[in-house]
């Protein structure tokens, strides 16, 4: 009987820690993204308020789509048409449940990170269109095995999309 109770306790501890895992990493993920972009229109600054401690508060942020409104786990970041600038944002790899990233129709510039497949290996959709990304398309994109949608049009990228 004591072994059954220990097993149940261990089970509940492990299952509750996975919920915390998403929250613990997704909030720093979004903070890092916010700090690494130039937000000339103040959209992220005005809508991404990290002062709340309520469950699911990040799901109310502009461009943040969550798996469930009662969890702080990012499913996708849809930051299209927000007037954002700068290099490829820092931190999205820390959103552990993220499967979609849309940075289209902004003014991001510079290279696409060469280690993008390592940073964003769970992505099923990636839209970087209508920006000013430059340089070659990273060969490592071929390692993004879950990627179903890739949009790179209207940038200054060179080379071919890897097989």
PDB file of N, CA, C and O in Angstrom, residues 19-48:
ATOM      1  N   UNK A  19       3.421  20.999 -16.339  1.00  0.00           N
ATOM      2  CA  UNK A  19       2.664  22.227 -16.552  1.00  0.00           C
ATOM      3  C   UNK A  19       3.510  23.429 -16.197  1.00  0.00           C
ATOM      4  O   UNK A  19       3.490  24.446 -16.874  1.00  0.00           O
ATOM      5  N   UNK A  20       4.269  23.319 -15.127  1.00  0.00           N
ATOM      6  CA  UNK A  20       5.140  24.420 -14.742  1.00  0.00           C
ATOM      7  C   UNK A  20       6.246  24.616 -15.758  1.00  0.00           C
ATOM      8  O   UNK A  20       6.673  25.727 -16.009  1.00  0.00           O
ATOM      9  N   UNK A  21       6.723  23.518 -16.355  1.00  0.00           N
ATOM     10  CA  UNK A  21       7.801  23.603 -17.324  1.00  0.00           C
ATOM     11  C   UNK A  21       7.445  24.551 -18.454  1.00  0.00           C
ATOM     12  O   UNK A  21       8.227  25.406 -18.823  1.00  0.00           O
ATOM     13  N   UNK A  22       6.244  24.414 -18.991  1.00  0.00           N
ATOM     14  CA  UNK A  22       5.827  25.298 -20.067  1.00  0.00           C
ATOM     15  C   UNK A  22       5.791  26.729 -19.623  1.00  0.00           C
ATOM     16  O   UNK A  22       6.303  27.618 -20.277  1.00  0.00           O
ATOM     17  N   UNK A  23       5.197  26.982 -18.487  1.00  0.00           N
ATOM     18  CA  UNK A  23       5.073  28.330 -17.964  1.00  0.00           C
ATOM     19  C   UNK A  23       6.437  28.926 -17.633  1.00  0.00           C
ATOM     20  O   UNK A  23       6.713  30.069 -17.946  1.00  0.00           O
ATOM     21  N   UNK A  24       7.285  28.136 -16.978  1.00  0.00           N
ATOM     22  CA  UNK A  24       8.588  28.629 -16.566  1.00  0.00           C
ATOM     23  C   UNK A  24       9.444  29.041 -17.750  1.00  0.00           C
ATOM     24  O   UNK A  24      10.258  29.937 -17.642  1.00  0.00           O
ATOM     25  N   UNK A  25       9.292  28.380 -18.889  1.00  0.00           N
ATOM     26  CA  UNK A  25      10.114  28.690 -20.038  1.00  0.00           C
ATOM     27  C   UNK A  25       9.429  29.614 -21.032  1.00  0.00           C
ATOM     28  O   UNK A  25      10.098  30.383 -21.715  1.00  0.00           O
ATOM     29  N   UNK A  26       8.122  29.542 -21.145  1.00  0.00           N
ATOM     30  CA  UNK A  26       7.429  30.349 -22.145  1.00  0.00           C
ATOM     31  C   UNK A  26       7.404  31.824 -21.782  1.00  0.00           C
ATOM     32  O   UNK A  26       7.470  32.678 -22.663  1.00  0.00           O
ATOM     33  N   UNK A  27       7.339  32.144 -20.511  1.00  0.00           N
ATOM     34  CA  UNK A  27       7.362  33.555 -20.103  1.00  0.00           C
ATOM     35  C   UNK A  27       8.729  34.176 -20.417  1.00  0.00           C
ATOM     36  O   UNK A  27       8.785  35.226 -21.061  1.00  0.00           O
ATOM     37  N   UNK A  28       9.861  33.557 -20.026  1.00  0.00           N
ATOM     38  CA  UNK A  28      11.155  34.116 -20.441  1.00  0.00           C
ATOM     39  C   UNK A  28      11.326  34.154 -21.958  1.00  0.00           C
ATOM     40  O   UNK A  28      11.987  35.042 -22.490  1.00  0.00           O
ATOM     41  N   UNK A  29      10.735  33.193 -22.654  1.00  0.00           N
ATOM     42  CA  UNK A  29      10.774  33.184 -24.114  1.00  0.00           C
ATOM     43  C   UNK A  29      10.186  34.484 -24.654  1.00  0.00           C
ATOM     44  O   UNK A  29      10.798  35.173 -25.470  1.00  0.00           O
ATOM     45  N   UNK A  30       8.985  34.809 -24.192  1.00  0.00           N
ATOM     46  CA  UNK A  30       8.311  36.014 -24.681  1.00  0.00           C
ATOM     47  C   UNK A  30       9.028  37.283 -24.237  1.00  0.00           C
ATOM     48  O   UNK A  30       9.118  38.246 -25.004  1.00  0.00           O
ATOM     49  N   UNK A  31       9.565  37.289 -23.030  1.00  0.00           N
ATOM     50  CA  UNK A  31      10.326  38.456 -22.566  1.00  0.00           C
ATOM     51  C   UNK A  31      11.542  38.678 -23.460  1.00  0.00           C
ATOM     52  O   UNK A  31      11.853  39.813 -23.829  1.00  0.00           O
ATOM     53  N   UNK A  32      12.213  37.598 -23.818  1.00  0.00           N
ATOM     54  CA  UNK A  32      13.387  37.690 -24.670  1.00  0.00           C
ATOM     55  C   UNK A  32      13.022  38.193 -26.061  1.00  0.00           C
ATOM     56  O   UNK A  32      13.708  39.050 -26.631  1.00  0.00           O
ATOM     57  N   UNK A  33      11.936  37.672 -26.625  1.00  0.00           N
ATOM     58  CA  UNK A  33      11.470  38.143 -27.932  1.00  0.00           C
ATOM     59  C   UNK A  33      11.173  39.636 -27.859  1.00  0.00           C
ATOM     60  O   UNK A  33      11.627  40.421 -28.696  1.00  0.00           O
ATOM     61  N   UNK A  34      10.431  40.058 -26.842  1.00  0.00           N
ATOM     62  CA  UNK A  34      10.048  41.467 -26.708  1.00  0.00           C
ATOM     63  C   UNK A  34      11.274  42.369 -26.592  1.00  0.00           C
ATOM     64  O   UNK A  34      11.331  43.432 -27.202  1.00  0.00           O
ATOM     65  N   UNK A  35      12.260  41.948 -25.826  1.00  0.00           N
ATOM     66  CA  UNK A  35      13.459  42.763 -25.621  1.00  0.00           C
ATOM     67  C   UNK A  35      14.369  42.796 -26.836  1.00  0.00           C
ATOM     68  O   UNK A  35      15.153  43.724 -26.991  1.00  0.00           O
ATOM     69  N   UNK A  36      14.261  41.802 -27.716  1.00  0.00           N
ATOM     70  CA  UNK A  36      15.197  41.720 -28.838  1.00  0.00           C
ATOM     71  C   UNK A  36      14.689  42.381 -30.116  1.00  0.00           C
ATOM     72  O   UNK A  36      15.428  42.459 -31.091  1.00  0.00           O
ATOM     73  N   UNK A  37      13.446  42.842 -30.124  1.00  0.00           N
ATOM     74  CA  UNK A  37      12.917  43.483 -31.318  1.00  0.00           C
ATOM     75  C   UNK A  37      12.757  44.979 -31.083  1.00  0.00           C
ATOM     76  O   UNK A  37      12.632  45.431 -29.946  1.00  0.00           O
ATOM     77  N   UNK A  38      12.758  45.730 -32.174  1.00  0.00           N
ATOM     78  CA  UNK A  38      12.457  47.160 -32.113  1.00  0.00           C
ATOM     79  C   UNK A  38      10.976  47.293 -32.404  1.00  0.00           C
ATOM     80  O   UNK A  38      10.513  46.942 -33.491  1.00  0.00           O
ATOM     81  N   UNK A  39      10.252  47.774 -31.416  1.00  0.00           N
ATOM     82  CA  UNK A  39       8.791  47.857 -31.468  1.00  0.00           C
ATOM     83  C   UNK A  39       8.400  49.324 -31.639  1.00  0.00           C
ATOM     84  O   UNK A  39       7.955  49.979 -30.696  1.00  0.00           O
ATOM     85  N   UNK A  40       8.564  49.837 -32.855  1.00  0.00           N
ATOM     86  CA  UNK A  40       8.368  51.271 -33.092  1.00  0.00           C
ATOM     87  C   UNK A  40       6.950  51.752 -32.802  1.00  0.00           C
ATOM     88  O   UNK A  40       6.752  52.882 -32.391  1.00  0.00           O
ATOM     89  N   UNK A  41       5.955  50.893 -33.000  1.00  0.00           N
ATOM     90  CA  UNK A  41       4.568  51.285 -32.731  1.00  0.00           C
ATOM     91  C   UNK A  41       4.141  50.977 -31.298  1.00  0.00           C
ATOM     92  O   UNK A  41       3.015  51.295 -30.905  1.00  0.00           O
ATOM     93  N   UNK A  42       5.008  50.344 -30.530  1.00  0.00           N
ATOM     94  CA  UNK A  42       4.717  50.046 -29.133  1.00  0.00           C
ATOM     95  C   UNK A  42       3.647  48.995 -28.907  1.00  0.00           C
ATOM     96  O   UNK A  42       3.056  48.925 -27.834  1.00  0.00           O
ATOM     97  N   UNK A  43       3.401  48.156 -29.904  1.00  0.00           N
ATOM     98  CA  UNK A  43       2.339  47.150 -29.796  1.00  0.00           C
ATOM     99  C   UNK A  43       2.664  46.130 -28.708  1.00  0.00           C
ATOM    100  O   UNK A  43       1.832  45.847 -27.843  1.00  0.00           O
ATOM    101  N   UNK A  44       3.864  45.568 -28.744  1.00  0.00           N
ATOM    102  CA  UNK A  44       4.230  44.570 -27.743  1.00  0.00           C
ATOM    103  C   UNK A  44       4.392  45.216 -26.371  1.00  0.00           C
ATOM    104  O   UNK A  44       3.980  44.654 -25.356  1.00  0.00           O
ATOM    105  N   UNK A  45       4.968  46.396 -26.357  1.00  0.00           N
ATOM    106  CA  UNK A  45       5.164  47.092 -25.085  1.00  0.00           C
ATOM    107  C   UNK A  45       3.834  47.372 -24.383  1.00  0.00           C
ATOM    108  O   UNK A  45       3.722  47.236 -23.170  1.00  0.00           O
ATOM    109  N   UNK A  46       2.820  47.705 -25.155  1.00  0.00           N
ATOM    110  CA  UNK A  46       1.538  48.053 -24.540  1.00  0.00           C
ATOM    111  C   UNK A  46       0.655  46.853 -24.228  1.00  0.00           C
ATOM    112  O   UNK A  46      -0.221  46.935 -23.373  1.00  0.00           O
ATOM    113  N   UNK A  47       0.870  45.721 -24.896  1.00  0.00           N
ATOM    114  CA  UNK A  47      -0.027  44.583 -24.678  1.00  0.00           C
ATOM    115  C   UNK A  47       0.639  43.395 -23.979  1.00  0.00           C
ATOM    116  O   UNK A  47      -0.061  42.512 -23.520  1.00  0.00           O
ATOM    117  N   UNK A  48       1.953  43.356 -23.930  1.00  0.00           N
ATOM    118  CA  UNK A  48       2.641  42.261 -23.256  1.00  0.00           C
ATOM    119  C   UNK A  48       3.023  42.724 -21.853  1.00  0.00           C
ATOM    120  O   UNK A  48       4.113  43.222 -21.613  1.00  0.00           O
TER     121      UNK A  48
END
